PDB file of C-alpha atoms in Angstrom:
ATOM      1  CA  UNK A   1       0.000   0.000   0.000  1.00 33.00           C
ATOM      2  CA  UNK A   2       2.868   2.324   0.792  1.00 33.00           C
ATOM      3  CA  UNK A   3       4.210   1.840  -2.735  1.00 33.00           C
ATOM      4  CA  UNK A   4       0.833   2.698  -4.170  1.00 35.00           C
ATOM      5  CA  UNK A   5       0.665   5.888  -2.131  1.00 35.00           C
ATOM      6  CA  UNK A   6       4.015   7.067  -3.324  1.00 35.00           C
ATOM      7  CA  UNK A   7       3.131   6.153  -6.914  1.00 36.00           C
ATOM      8  CA  UNK A   8       0.181   8.491  -6.668  1.00 35.00           C
ATOM      9  CA  UNK A   9       2.412  11.225  -5.298  1.00 37.00           C
ATOM     10  CA  UNK A  10       4.970  10.771  -8.065  1.00 34.00           C
ATOM     11  CA  UNK A  11       2.297  10.866 -10.725  1.00 35.00           C
ATOM     12  CA  UNK A  12       1.023  14.157  -9.444  1.00 34.00           C
ATOM     13  CA  UNK A  13       4.464  15.720  -9.423  1.00 34.00           C
ATOM     14  CA  UNK A  14       5.142  14.463 -12.973  1.00 31.00           C
ATOM     15  CA  UNK A  15       1.991  16.229 -14.129  1.00 35.00           C
ATOM     16  CA  UNK A  16       3.494  19.673 -13.421  1.00 40.00           C
ATOM     17  CA  UNK A  17       2.879  20.965 -16.947  1.00 42.00           C
ATOM     18  CA  UNK A  18      -0.873  20.608 -16.699  1.00 67.00           C
ATOM     19  CA  UNK A  19      -1.524  21.771 -13.197  1.00 80.00           C
ATOM     20  CA  UNK A  20      -4.549  23.860 -13.981  1.00 87.00           C
ATOM     21  CA  UNK A  21      -7.923  22.279 -14.434  1.00 86.00           C
ATOM     22  CA  UNK A  22     -11.273  23.871 -15.069  1.00 89.00           C
ATOM     23  CA  UNK A  23     -13.781  23.534 -12.217  1.00 88.00           C
ATOM     24  CA  UNK A  24     -16.248  21.894 -14.579  1.00 85.00           C
ATOM     25  CA  UNK A  25     -13.659  19.182 -15.245  1.00 86.00           C
ATOM     26  CA  UNK A  26     -13.145  18.552 -11.514  1.00 89.00           C
ATOM     27  CA  UNK A  27     -16.871  18.096 -10.990  1.00 90.00           C
ATOM     28  CA  UNK A  28     -17.834  14.582 -11.984  1.00 92.00           C
ATOM     29  CA  UNK A  29     -14.311  13.188 -11.536  1.00 92.00           C
ATOM     30  CA  UNK A  30     -14.163   9.776  -9.862  1.00 95.00           C
ATOM     31  CA  UNK A  31     -12.758   9.289  -6.383  1.00 96.00           C
ATOM     32  CA  UNK A  32     -11.001   6.056  -5.400  1.00 96.00           C
ATOM     33  CA  UNK A  33      -9.452   4.803  -2.205  1.00 95.00           C
ATOM     34  CA  UNK A  34      -5.962   3.312  -1.925  1.00 95.00           C
ATOM     35  CA  UNK A  35      -7.440  -0.139  -2.501  1.00 93.00           C
ATOM     36  CA  UNK A  36      -8.652   1.061  -5.899  1.00 93.00           C
ATOM     37  CA  UNK A  37     -12.332   0.942  -4.906  1.00 93.00           C
ATOM     38  CA  UNK A  38     -14.520   3.541  -6.551  1.00 93.00           C
ATOM     39  CA  UNK A  39     -16.002   5.609  -3.712  1.00 94.00           C
ATOM     40  CA  UNK A  40     -17.974   8.224  -5.588  1.00 94.00           C
ATOM     41  CA  UNK A  41     -17.463  11.284  -7.721  1.00 94.00           C
ATOM     42  CA  UNK A  42     -16.908  14.972  -7.098  1.00 94.00           C
ATOM     43  CA  UNK A  43     -20.215  16.779  -6.845  1.00 92.00           C
ATOM     44  CA  UNK A  44     -18.896  20.280  -6.122  1.00 91.00           C
ATOM     45  CA  UNK A  45     -15.963  22.081  -4.613  1.00 93.00           C
ATOM     46  CA  UNK A  46     -16.143  24.582  -1.768  1.00 93.00           C
ATOM     47  CA  UNK A  47     -13.974  27.614  -2.456  1.00 91.00           C
ATOM     48  CA  UNK A  48     -12.799  30.226   0.029  1.00 88.00           C
ATOM     49  CA  UNK A  49     -14.190  33.427  -1.513  1.00 80.00           C
ATOM     50  CA  UNK A  50     -11.355  35.545  -0.227  1.00 77.00           C
ATOM     51  CA  UNK A  51      -8.223  33.442  -0.640  1.00 83.00           C
ATOM     52  CA  UNK A  52      -9.501  31.425  -3.610  1.00 87.00           C
ATOM     53  CA  UNK A  53      -8.344  28.245  -1.892  1.00 91.00           C
ATOM     54  CA  UNK A  54     -10.417  25.124  -2.443  1.00 93.00           C
ATOM     55  CA  UNK A  55     -11.197  23.974   1.105  1.00 93.00           C
ATOM     56  CA  UNK A  56     -13.413  20.934   0.525  1.00 95.00           C
ATOM     57  CA  UNK A  57     -14.457  18.657  -2.285  1.00 95.00           C
ATOM     58  CA  UNK A  58     -17.995  17.385  -1.865  1.00 95.00           C
ATOM     59  CA  UNK A  59     -18.201  13.798  -3.057  1.00 95.00           C
ATOM     60  CA  UNK A  60     -21.477  12.213  -4.048  1.00 92.00           C
ATOM     61  CA  UNK A  61     -21.743   8.688  -2.761  1.00 84.00           C
ATOM     62  CA  UNK A  62     -24.216   5.900  -3.433  1.00 77.00           C
ATOM     63  CA  UNK A  63     -27.690   6.294  -4.810  1.00 69.00           C
ATOM     64  CA  UNK A  64     -28.888   6.079  -8.361  1.00 67.00           C
ATOM     65  CA  UNK A  65     -29.871   9.025 -10.564  1.00 65.00           C
ATOM     66  CA  UNK A  66     -29.785  11.249  -7.486  1.00 62.00           C
ATOM     67  CA  UNK A  67     -32.101   9.032  -5.393  1.00 70.00           C
ATOM     68  CA  UNK A  68     -30.577   7.848  -2.134  1.00 77.00           C
ATOM     69  CA  UNK A  69     -27.430   9.814  -2.869  1.00 84.00           C
ATOM     70  CA  UNK A  70     -25.464  11.357  -0.027  1.00 90.00           C
ATOM     71  CA  UNK A  71     -22.794  14.034  -0.077  1.00 94.00           C
ATOM     72  CA  UNK A  72     -19.533  13.657   1.791  1.00 95.00           C
ATOM     73  CA  UNK A  73     -17.337  16.737   2.183  1.00 96.00           C
ATOM     74  CA  UNK A  74     -13.665  15.792   2.074  1.00 96.00           C
ATOM     75  CA  UNK A  75     -10.854  18.166   3.049  1.00 95.00           C
ATOM     76  CA  UNK A  76      -9.240  19.079  -0.283  1.00 93.00           C
ATOM     77  CA  UNK A  77      -5.749  18.328   1.003  1.00 91.00           C
ATOM     78  CA  UNK A  78      -6.723  14.651   1.383  1.00 94.00           C
ATOM     79  CA  UNK A  79      -7.245  14.286  -2.362  1.00 93.00           C
ATOM     80  CA  UNK A  80      -4.417  13.391  -4.674  1.00 91.00           C
ATOM     81  CA  UNK A  81      -4.910  13.447  -8.416  1.00 86.00           C
ATOM     82  CA  UNK A  82      -3.828  10.261 -10.177  1.00 88.00           C
ATOM     83  CA  UNK A  83      -3.354  10.854 -13.887  1.00 82.00           C
ATOM     84  CA  UNK A  84      -3.312   7.101 -14.613  1.00 88.00           C
ATOM     85  CA  UNK A  85      -6.714   6.551 -13.039  1.00 89.00           C
ATOM     86  CA  UNK A  86      -7.920   9.918 -14.253  1.00 87.00           C
ATOM     87  CA  UNK A  87      -9.378  10.453 -10.812  1.00 91.00           C
ATOM     88  CA  UNK A  88      -8.671  11.455  -7.255  1.00 93.00           C
ATOM     89  CA  UNK A  89      -7.314   9.052  -4.667  1.00 96.00           C
ATOM     90  CA  UNK A  90      -8.022   9.366  -0.946  1.00 96.00           C
ATOM     91  CA  UNK A  91      -6.760   7.272   1.945  1.00 96.00           C
ATOM     92  CA  UNK A  92     -10.225   6.390   3.296  1.00 94.00           C
ATOM     93  CA  UNK A  93     -11.736   2.948   3.509  1.00 88.00           C
ATOM     94  CA  UNK A  94     -15.448   2.459   2.925  1.00 87.00           C
ATOM     95  CA  UNK A  95     -16.224   1.913   6.591  1.00 90.00           C
ATOM     96  CA  UNK A  96     -14.598   5.176   7.626  1.00 92.00           C
ATOM     97  CA  UNK A  97     -16.495   6.959   4.880  1.00 91.00           C
ATOM     98  CA  UNK A  98     -19.800   5.537   6.015  1.00 89.00           C
ATOM     99  CA  UNK A  99     -19.352   7.049   9.490  1.00 92.00           C
ATOM    100  CA  UNK A 100     -18.180  10.404   8.166  1.00 94.00           C
ATOM    101  CA  UNK A 101     -20.086  13.714   8.192  1.00 95.00           C
ATOM    102  CA  UNK A 102     -22.463  13.656   5.260  1.00 94.00           C
ATOM    103  CA  UNK A 103     -25.758  15.115   4.160  1.00 93.00           C
ATOM    104  CA  UNK A 104     -28.608  14.495   1.776  1.00 89.00           C
ATOM    105  CA  UNK A 105     -29.699  16.700  -1.120  1.00 81.00           C
ATOM    106  CA  UNK A 106     -32.582  17.986   1.041  1.00 83.00           C
ATOM    107  CA  UNK A 107     -30.474  18.882   4.082  1.00 87.00           C
ATOM    108  CA  UNK A 108     -27.552  21.013   2.991  1.00 85.00           C
ATOM    109  CA  UNK A 109     -25.399  21.940   5.995  1.00 89.00           C
ATOM    110  CA  UNK A 110     -24.780  25.486   7.089  1.00 87.00           C
ATOM    111  CA  UNK A 111     -21.390  26.092   5.510  1.00 85.00           C
ATOM    112  CA  UNK A 112     -21.523  29.665   6.807  1.00 81.00           C
ATOM    113  CA  UNK A 113     -20.883  28.214  10.242  1.00 84.00           C
ATOM    114  CA  UNK A 114     -17.209  27.259  10.250  1.00 84.00           C
ATOM    115  CA  UNK A 115     -18.015  24.617  12.903  1.00 89.00           C
ATOM    116  CA  UNK A 116     -19.300  22.350  10.123  1.00 91.00           C
ATOM    117  CA  UNK A 117     -16.007  22.416   8.247  1.00 91.00           C
ATOM    118  CA  UNK A 118     -14.125  21.913  11.501  1.00 92.00           C
ATOM    119  CA  UNK A 119     -16.220  18.822  12.219  1.00 94.00           C
ATOM    120  CA  UNK A 120     -15.186  17.411   8.844  1.00 95.00           C
ATOM    121  CA  UNK A 121     -11.515  18.221   9.457  1.00 95.00           C
ATOM    122  CA  UNK A 122     -11.623  16.658  12.925  1.00 96.00           C
ATOM    123  CA  UNK A 123     -13.253  13.478  11.654  1.00 97.00           C
ATOM    124  CA  UNK A 124     -10.510  12.960   9.094  1.00 96.00           C
ATOM    125  CA  UNK A 125      -7.753  14.112  11.462  1.00 94.00           C
ATOM    126  CA  UNK A 126      -6.490  16.959   9.310  1.00 92.00           C
ATOM    127  CA  UNK A 127      -5.573  20.413  10.670  1.00 88.00           C
ATOM    128  CA  UNK A 128      -8.598  22.733  10.743  1.00 81.00           C
ATOM    129  CA  UNK A 129      -9.126  24.770   7.606  1.00 73.00           C
ATOM    130  CA  UNK A 130      -7.776  28.217   8.387  1.00 63.00           C
ATOM    131  CA  UNK A 131     -10.479  30.750   9.102  1.00 50.00           C
TER     132      UNK A 131
ATOM    133  CA  UNK B   1     -13.176  55.711  -6.621  1.00 33.00           C
ATOM    134  CA  UNK B   2     -10.715  54.984  -3.854  1.00 33.00           C
ATOM    135  CA  UNK B   3     -13.568  54.997  -1.351  1.00 33.00           C
ATOM    136  CA  UNK B   4     -15.435  52.502  -3.463  1.00 35.00           C
ATOM    137  CA  UNK B   5     -12.459  50.159  -3.558  1.00 35.00           C
ATOM    138  CA  UNK B   6     -12.063  50.191   0.173  1.00 36.00           C
ATOM    139  CA  UNK B   7     -15.807  49.689   0.621  1.00 36.00           C
ATOM    140  CA  UNK B   8     -15.521  46.516  -1.414  1.00 35.00           C
ATOM    141  CA  UNK B   9     -12.594  45.373   0.690  1.00 37.00           C
ATOM    142  CA  UNK B  10     -14.452  46.070   3.919  1.00 34.00           C
ATOM    143  CA  UNK B  11     -17.518  44.217   2.719  1.00 35.00           C
ATOM    144  CA  UNK B  12     -15.454  41.152   1.983  1.00 34.00           C
ATOM    145  CA  UNK B  13     -13.801  41.172   5.378  1.00 34.00           C
ATOM    146  CA  UNK B  14     -17.171  41.601   7.092  1.00 31.00           C
ATOM    147  CA  UNK B  15     -18.369  38.475   5.329  1.00 35.00           C
ATOM    148  CA  UNK B  16     -15.947  36.249   7.281  1.00 40.00           C
ATOM    149  CA  UNK B  17     -18.660  33.931   8.531  1.00 42.00           C
ATOM    150  CA  UNK B  18     -19.654  32.819   5.061  1.00 67.00           C
ATOM    151  CA  UNK B  19     -16.328  32.525   3.394  1.00 80.00           C
ATOM    152  CA  UNK B  20     -16.981  29.248   1.655  1.00 87.00           C
ATOM    153  CA  UNK B  21     -18.944  29.112  -1.548  1.00 86.00           C
ATOM    154  CA  UNK B  22     -19.753  26.175  -3.767  1.00 89.00           C
ATOM    155  CA  UNK B  23     -18.093  26.247  -7.198  1.00 88.00           C
ATOM    156  CA  UNK B  24     -21.499  26.015  -8.856  1.00 85.00           C
ATOM    157  CA  UNK B  25     -22.487  29.217  -7.080  1.00 86.00           C
ATOM    158  CA  UNK B  26     -19.342  31.016  -8.297  1.00 89.00           C
ATOM    159  CA  UNK B  27     -20.086  30.042 -11.889  1.00 90.00           C
ATOM    160  CA  UNK B  28     -22.661  32.426 -13.307  1.00 92.00           C
ATOM    161  CA  UNK B  29     -21.873  35.194 -10.801  1.00 92.00           C
ATOM    162  CA  UNK B  30     -21.782  38.682 -12.298  1.00 95.00           C
ATOM    163  CA  UNK B  31     -18.570  40.664 -12.615  1.00 96.00           C
ATOM    164  CA  UNK B  32     -18.576  44.466 -12.383  1.00 96.00           C
ATOM    165  CA  UNK B  33     -15.887  47.090 -12.667  1.00 95.00           C
ATOM    166  CA  UNK B  34     -15.291  49.879 -10.155  1.00 95.00           C
ATOM    167  CA  UNK B  35     -17.612  52.118 -12.164  1.00 93.00           C
ATOM    168  CA  UNK B  36     -20.393  49.616 -11.520  1.00 94.00           C
ATOM    169  CA  UNK B  37     -20.595  48.499 -15.159  1.00 93.00           C
ATOM    170  CA  UNK B  38     -21.554  44.887 -15.688  1.00 93.00           C
ATOM    171  CA  UNK B  39     -18.643  43.287 -17.536  1.00 94.00           C
ATOM    172  CA  UNK B  40     -19.736  39.684 -17.776  1.00 94.00           C
ATOM    173  CA  UNK B  41     -20.200  36.632 -15.615  1.00 94.00           C
ATOM    174  CA  UNK B  42     -17.991  33.839 -14.350  1.00 95.00           C
ATOM    175  CA  UNK B  43     -17.931  30.997 -16.838  1.00 92.00           C
ATOM    176  CA  UNK B  44     -15.508  28.690 -15.015  1.00 91.00           C
ATOM    177  CA  UNK B  45     -12.661  28.760 -12.551  1.00 93.00           C
ATOM    178  CA  UNK B  46      -9.212  27.300 -13.166  1.00 93.00           C
ATOM    179  CA  UNK B  47      -7.969  25.353 -10.160  1.00 91.00           C
ATOM    180  CA  UNK B  48      -4.431  24.246  -9.413  1.00 88.00           C
ATOM    181  CA  UNK B  49      -4.827  20.470  -9.129  1.00 80.00           C
ATOM    182  CA  UNK B  50      -2.073  20.158  -6.563  1.00 76.00           C
ATOM    183  CA  UNK B  51      -2.458  23.134  -4.258  1.00 83.00           C
ATOM    184  CA  UNK B  52      -6.203  23.546  -4.746  1.00 87.00           C
ATOM    185  CA  UNK B  53      -5.694  27.255  -5.314  1.00 91.00           C
ATOM    186  CA  UNK B  54      -8.008  28.979  -7.765  1.00 93.00           C
ATOM    187  CA  UNK B  55      -5.615  30.649 -10.187  1.00 93.00           C
ATOM    188  CA  UNK B  56      -7.958  32.228 -12.728  1.00 95.00           C
ATOM    189  CA  UNK B  57     -11.626  32.989 -13.145  1.00 95.00           C
ATOM    190  CA  UNK B  58     -12.746  32.772 -16.740  1.00 95.00           C
ATOM    191  CA  UNK B  59     -15.315  35.464 -17.443  1.00 95.00           C
ATOM    192  CA  UNK B  60     -17.708  35.238 -20.337  1.00 92.00           C
ATOM    193  CA  UNK B  61     -18.121  38.543 -22.092  1.00 84.00           C
ATOM    194  CA  UNK B  62     -20.534  39.774 -24.731  1.00 77.00           C
ATOM    195  CA  UNK B  63     -22.499  37.628 -27.114  1.00 69.00           C
ATOM    196  CA  UNK B  64     -26.023  36.333 -26.802  1.00 67.00           C
ATOM    197  CA  UNK B  65     -26.986  32.766 -25.923  1.00 65.00           C
ATOM    198  CA  UNK B  66     -23.384  31.719 -26.459  1.00 62.00           C
ATOM    199  CA  UNK B  67     -23.103  33.283 -29.945  1.00 70.00           C
ATOM    200  CA  UNK B  68     -20.335  35.848 -30.257  1.00 77.00           C
ATOM    201  CA  UNK B  69     -19.310  35.218 -26.666  1.00 84.00           C
ATOM    202  CA  UNK B  70     -15.659  35.473 -25.671  1.00 90.00           C
ATOM    203  CA  UNK B  71     -13.874  34.233 -22.593  1.00 94.00           C
ATOM    204  CA  UNK B  72     -11.518  36.416 -20.610  1.00 95.00           C
ATOM    205  CA  UNK B  73      -9.321  34.748 -17.986  1.00 96.00           C
ATOM    206  CA  UNK B  74      -8.786  37.034 -15.006  1.00 96.00           C
ATOM    207  CA  UNK B  75      -6.203  36.393 -12.291  1.00 95.00           C
ATOM    208  CA  UNK B  76      -8.274  35.323  -9.267  1.00 93.00           C
ATOM    209  CA  UNK B  77      -6.525  37.765  -6.964  1.00 90.00           C
ATOM    210  CA  UNK B  78      -7.965  40.670  -9.003  1.00 94.00           C
ATOM    211  CA  UNK B  79     -11.509  39.716  -8.036  1.00 93.00           C
ATOM    212  CA  UNK B  80     -13.125  40.990  -4.892  1.00 91.00           C
ATOM    213  CA  UNK B  81     -16.482  39.690  -3.791  1.00 86.00           C
ATOM    214  CA  UNK B  82     -19.026  42.375  -3.030  1.00 88.00           C
ATOM    215  CA  UNK B  83     -21.879  41.019  -0.942  1.00 82.00           C
ATOM    216  CA  UNK B  84     -24.043  44.098  -1.647  1.00 88.00           C
ATOM    217  CA  UNK B  85     -23.823  43.637  -5.415  1.00 89.00           C
ATOM    218  CA  UNK B  86     -23.818  39.865  -5.037  1.00 86.00           C
ATOM    219  CA  UNK B  87     -21.021  39.774  -7.549  1.00 91.00           C
ATOM    220  CA  UNK B  88     -17.315  40.208  -8.100  1.00 93.00           C
ATOM    221  CA  UNK B  89     -15.691  43.557  -8.641  1.00 96.00           C
ATOM    222  CA  UNK B  90     -12.509  44.063 -10.669  1.00 96.00           C
ATOM    223  CA  UNK B  91     -10.520  47.203 -11.321  1.00 96.00           C
ATOM    224  CA  UNK B  92     -10.652  46.949 -15.123  1.00 94.00           C
ATOM    225  CA  UNK B  93     -12.313  49.376 -17.479  1.00 88.00           C
ATOM    226  CA  UNK B  94     -14.001  48.113 -20.633  1.00 87.00           C
ATOM    227  CA  UNK B  95     -11.257  49.317 -22.954  1.00 90.00           C
ATOM    228  CA  UNK B  96      -8.566  47.433 -21.026  1.00 92.00           C
ATOM    229  CA  UNK B  97     -10.738  44.345 -21.059  1.00 91.00           C
ATOM    230  CA  UNK B  98     -11.238  44.535 -24.808  1.00 89.00           C
ATOM    231  CA  UNK B  99      -7.494  44.379 -25.406  1.00 92.00           C
ATOM    232  CA  UNK B 100      -6.934  41.575 -22.904  1.00 94.00           C
ATOM    233  CA  UNK B 101      -6.073  37.933 -23.665  1.00 95.00           C
ATOM    234  CA  UNK B 102      -9.297  36.190 -24.568  1.00 94.00           C
ATOM    235  CA  UNK B 103     -10.545  33.278 -26.589  1.00 93.00           C
ATOM    236  CA  UNK B 104     -13.658  31.976 -28.272  1.00 89.00           C
ATOM    237  CA  UNK B 105     -15.561  28.795 -27.442  1.00 81.00           C
ATOM    238  CA  UNK B 106     -13.940  27.123 -30.461  1.00 83.00           C
ATOM    239  CA  UNK B 107     -10.351  28.057 -29.616  1.00 87.00           C
ATOM    240  CA  UNK B 108      -9.625  27.081 -26.022  1.00 85.00           C
ATOM    241  CA  UNK B 109      -6.047  28.020 -25.098  1.00 89.00           C
ATOM    242  CA  UNK B 110      -3.457  25.522 -24.000  1.00 87.00           C
ATOM    243  CA  UNK B 111      -3.670  25.915 -20.242  1.00 85.00           C
ATOM    244  CA  UNK B 112      -1.092  23.127 -19.907  1.00 81.00           C
ATOM    245  CA  UNK B 113       1.454  25.625 -21.118  1.00 84.00           C
ATOM    246  CA  UNK B 114       2.086  27.956 -18.197  1.00 84.00           C
ATOM    247  CA  UNK B 115       3.070  30.659 -20.729  1.00 89.00           C
ATOM    248  CA  UNK B 116      -0.629  31.308 -21.348  1.00 91.00           C
ATOM    249  CA  UNK B 117      -1.323  32.071 -17.696  1.00 91.00           C
ATOM    250  CA  UNK B 118       1.806  34.197 -17.525  1.00 92.00           C
ATOM    251  CA  UNK B 119       0.574  36.216 -20.511  1.00 94.00           C
ATOM    252  CA  UNK B 120      -2.648  36.914 -18.631  1.00 95.00           C
ATOM    253  CA  UNK B 121      -0.774  37.882 -15.448  1.00 95.00           C
ATOM    254  CA  UNK B 122       1.562  40.177 -17.382  1.00 96.00           C
ATOM    255  CA  UNK B 123      -1.305  41.903 -19.174  1.00 97.00           C
ATOM    256  CA  UNK B 124      -2.989  42.754 -15.887  1.00 96.00           C
ATOM    257  CA  UNK B 125       0.290  43.554 -14.139  1.00 94.00           C
ATOM    258  CA  UNK B 126      -0.060  40.984 -11.372  1.00 92.00           C
ATOM    259  CA  UNK B 127       2.795  38.771 -10.147  1.00 87.00           C
ATOM    260  CA  UNK B 128       2.991  35.530 -12.169  1.00 81.00           C
ATOM    261  CA  UNK B 129       0.948  32.659 -10.790  1.00 73.00           C
ATOM    262  CA  UNK B 130       3.431  30.435  -8.965  1.00 63.00           C
ATOM    263  CA  UNK B 131       4.381  27.351 -10.939  1.00 50.00           C
TER     264      UNK B 131
END
C-alpha cells in the first residue's frame, strides 16, 4: 500500500505541466481509495471566496440518478490526483467513509458556520481549515 | 473611486462567517468594474490540481446565448467579492478588457502551457501565478 501511495504522489508531481484544471472538469471526476475501490465522484468544490483556496471537495456517494445519494465533504488536502486513473485518490476505507459527516440533497449543511467544516476536518484528522 | 475600492474590501472582510462558496455558485456570478458596469459573468474557474488554489476565473463577455461570446481569464486575486452587489468587482475598465487575452468557445487556449497564464498575469500587471 505504501508503494501505491508514493506512486500516486509521483504521478502528481510528474503532471506539473498541466496543473490547472477547469472547475467543470473537476466536478464529476471519480474518487477512489488506496485499494482502488470507486467511492464516488466529485459533486462540487467549496472555495474560500477571499483566498480562492479550495477547502473541501464534496463527493457524491451511493444512490442512483440522485435518489438515495449522499454528499460527503472531504478536506481538499486529502485528495491526490492520479493521472493514470484519471481520478482522485483518498486514503479512506469504505467503513470510515460511512461514518463520516455527510448530508442528503434535502439537508444542505450550514457552511456559513465554520463549525461544520471543523467537524469534517476533525473526523478525518487533518488540521482545521484556516479561518 | 478609492472609497469605493475600500468599501468593497471592507464588505469582503465583514463576510468572514460565510467565506466558503460552492463552485457552482461562483459560476454564473456577475462581474462588475469599479464604475459599476456589468462586464460579464464567471464561466468557469481554473484550479491548481495540486495546491487547490483557484488561479484564474474565466469570465464570459458579450455575445447572446453563447453566440459571439468570448472568454476572458482574469487572475483570481484581481476579483473581490461584493456582498451588496452579489457579484465580483474588478478594477478593469471596458477598454482594457477589450485588449486583454481572450478566446472563443472554439479556440480554447493551451492551459497546460504555463506561458498562457503568464501572458494573462503580465497583461494585468499581477505577479505571475506560482508554478
